[in-house]
Amino acid sequence: MKNNFKIEEIIDLTHFEEEGKFLEGTGSMVLDRRYKIAYACLSPRTDLDVLYAFGNALDYEIVAF
């Protein structure tokens, strides 16, 4: 079965890479899509600035630990 979807918007956060800041989505972030909360464990691969930029762009509350 083939899944069809349409990309309506691209949110580009790659400019943070120039500052050595990253956001690893798999493994460090858990998204509660129903309540729009992003839980994230901060690390060298999950930067707080990029995490908040993600939250602002997608209207997610950030819970970082």
Tab-separated table of N, CA and C in Angstrom, residues 35-56:
chain	number	residue	atom	x	y	z
A	35	TYR	N	-1.486	17.310	22.319
A	35	TYR	CA	-1.417	18.502	23.164
A	35	TYR	C	-0.322	19.478	22.739
A	36	LYS	N	0.379	19.151	21.653
A	36	LYS	CA	1.423	19.997	21.075
A	36	LYS	C	2.496	20.347	22.105
A	37	ILE	N	3.051	19.277	22.699
A	37	ILE	CA	4.152	19.418	23.644
A	37	ILE	C	5.328	18.604	23.118
A	38	ALA	N	6.508	19.215	23.110
A	38	ALA	CA	7.729	18.511	22.724
A	38	ALA	C	8.587	18.322	23.969
A	39	TYR	N	8.831	17.072	24.322
A	39	TYR	CA	9.706	16.726	25.436
A	39	TYR	C	11.072	16.403	24.847
A	40	ALA	N	12.127	16.999	25.410
A	40	ALA	CA	13.449	16.772	24.821
A	40	ALA	C	14.528	16.712	25.887
A	41	CYS	N	15.455	15.810	25.679
A	41	CYS	CA	16.633	15.676	26.521
A	41	CYS	C	17.766	16.464	25.868
A	42	LEU	N	18.255	17.482	26.557
A	42	LEU	CA	19.314	18.323	26.000
A	42	LEU	C	20.639	17.572	25.968
A	43	SER	N	21.376	17.785	24.893
A	43	SER	CA	22.662	17.132	24.689
A	43	SER	C	23.411	17.932	23.623
A	44	PRO	N	24.637	17.548	23.294
A	44	PRO	CA	25.336	18.235	22.203
A	44	PRO	C	24.581	18.161	20.872
A	45	ARG	N	23.696	17.189	20.714
A	45	ARG	CA	22.935	17.053	19.468
A	45	ARG	C	21.503	17.570	19.582
A	46	THR	N	21.148	18.102	20.745
A	46	THR	CA	19.825	18.700	20.936
A	46	THR	C	20.016	20.017	21.681
A	47	ASP	N	20.125	21.083	20.923
A	47	ASP	CA	20.408	22.413	21.458
A	47	ASP	C	19.116	23.128	21.827
A	48	LEU	N	19.126	23.824	22.955
A	48	LEU	CA	17.933	24.494	23.445
A	48	LEU	C	17.444	25.593	22.493
A	49	ASP	N	18.367	26.347	21.886
A	49	ASP	CA	17.961	27.405	20.946
A	49	ASP	C	17.200	26.829	19.754
A	50	VAL	N	17.710	25.734	19.204
A	50	VAL	CA	17.065	25.115	18.041
A	50	VAL	C	15.737	24.479	18.459
A	51	LEU	N	15.720	23.918	19.641
A	51	LEU	CA	14.494	23.325	20.161
A	51	LEU	C	13.394	24.374	20.291
A	52	TYR	N	13.735	25.551	20.831
A	52	TYR	CA	12.732	26.614	20.942
A	52	TYR	C	12.323	27.153	19.571
A	53	ALA	N	13.250	27.202	18.623
A	53	ALA	CA	12.893	27.622	17.263
A	53	ALA	C	11.903	26.632	16.654
A	54	PHE	N	12.134	25.345	16.878
A	54	PHE	CA	11.205	24.306	16.436
A	54	PHE	C	9.831	24.525	17.067
A	55	GLY	N	9.818	24.738	18.380
A	55	GLY	CA	8.557	24.951	19.099
A	55	GLY	C	7.803	26.163	18.609
A	56	ASN	N	8.517	27.248	18.387
A	56	ASN	CA	7.874	28.466	17.880
A	56	ASN	C	7.320	28.262	16.482
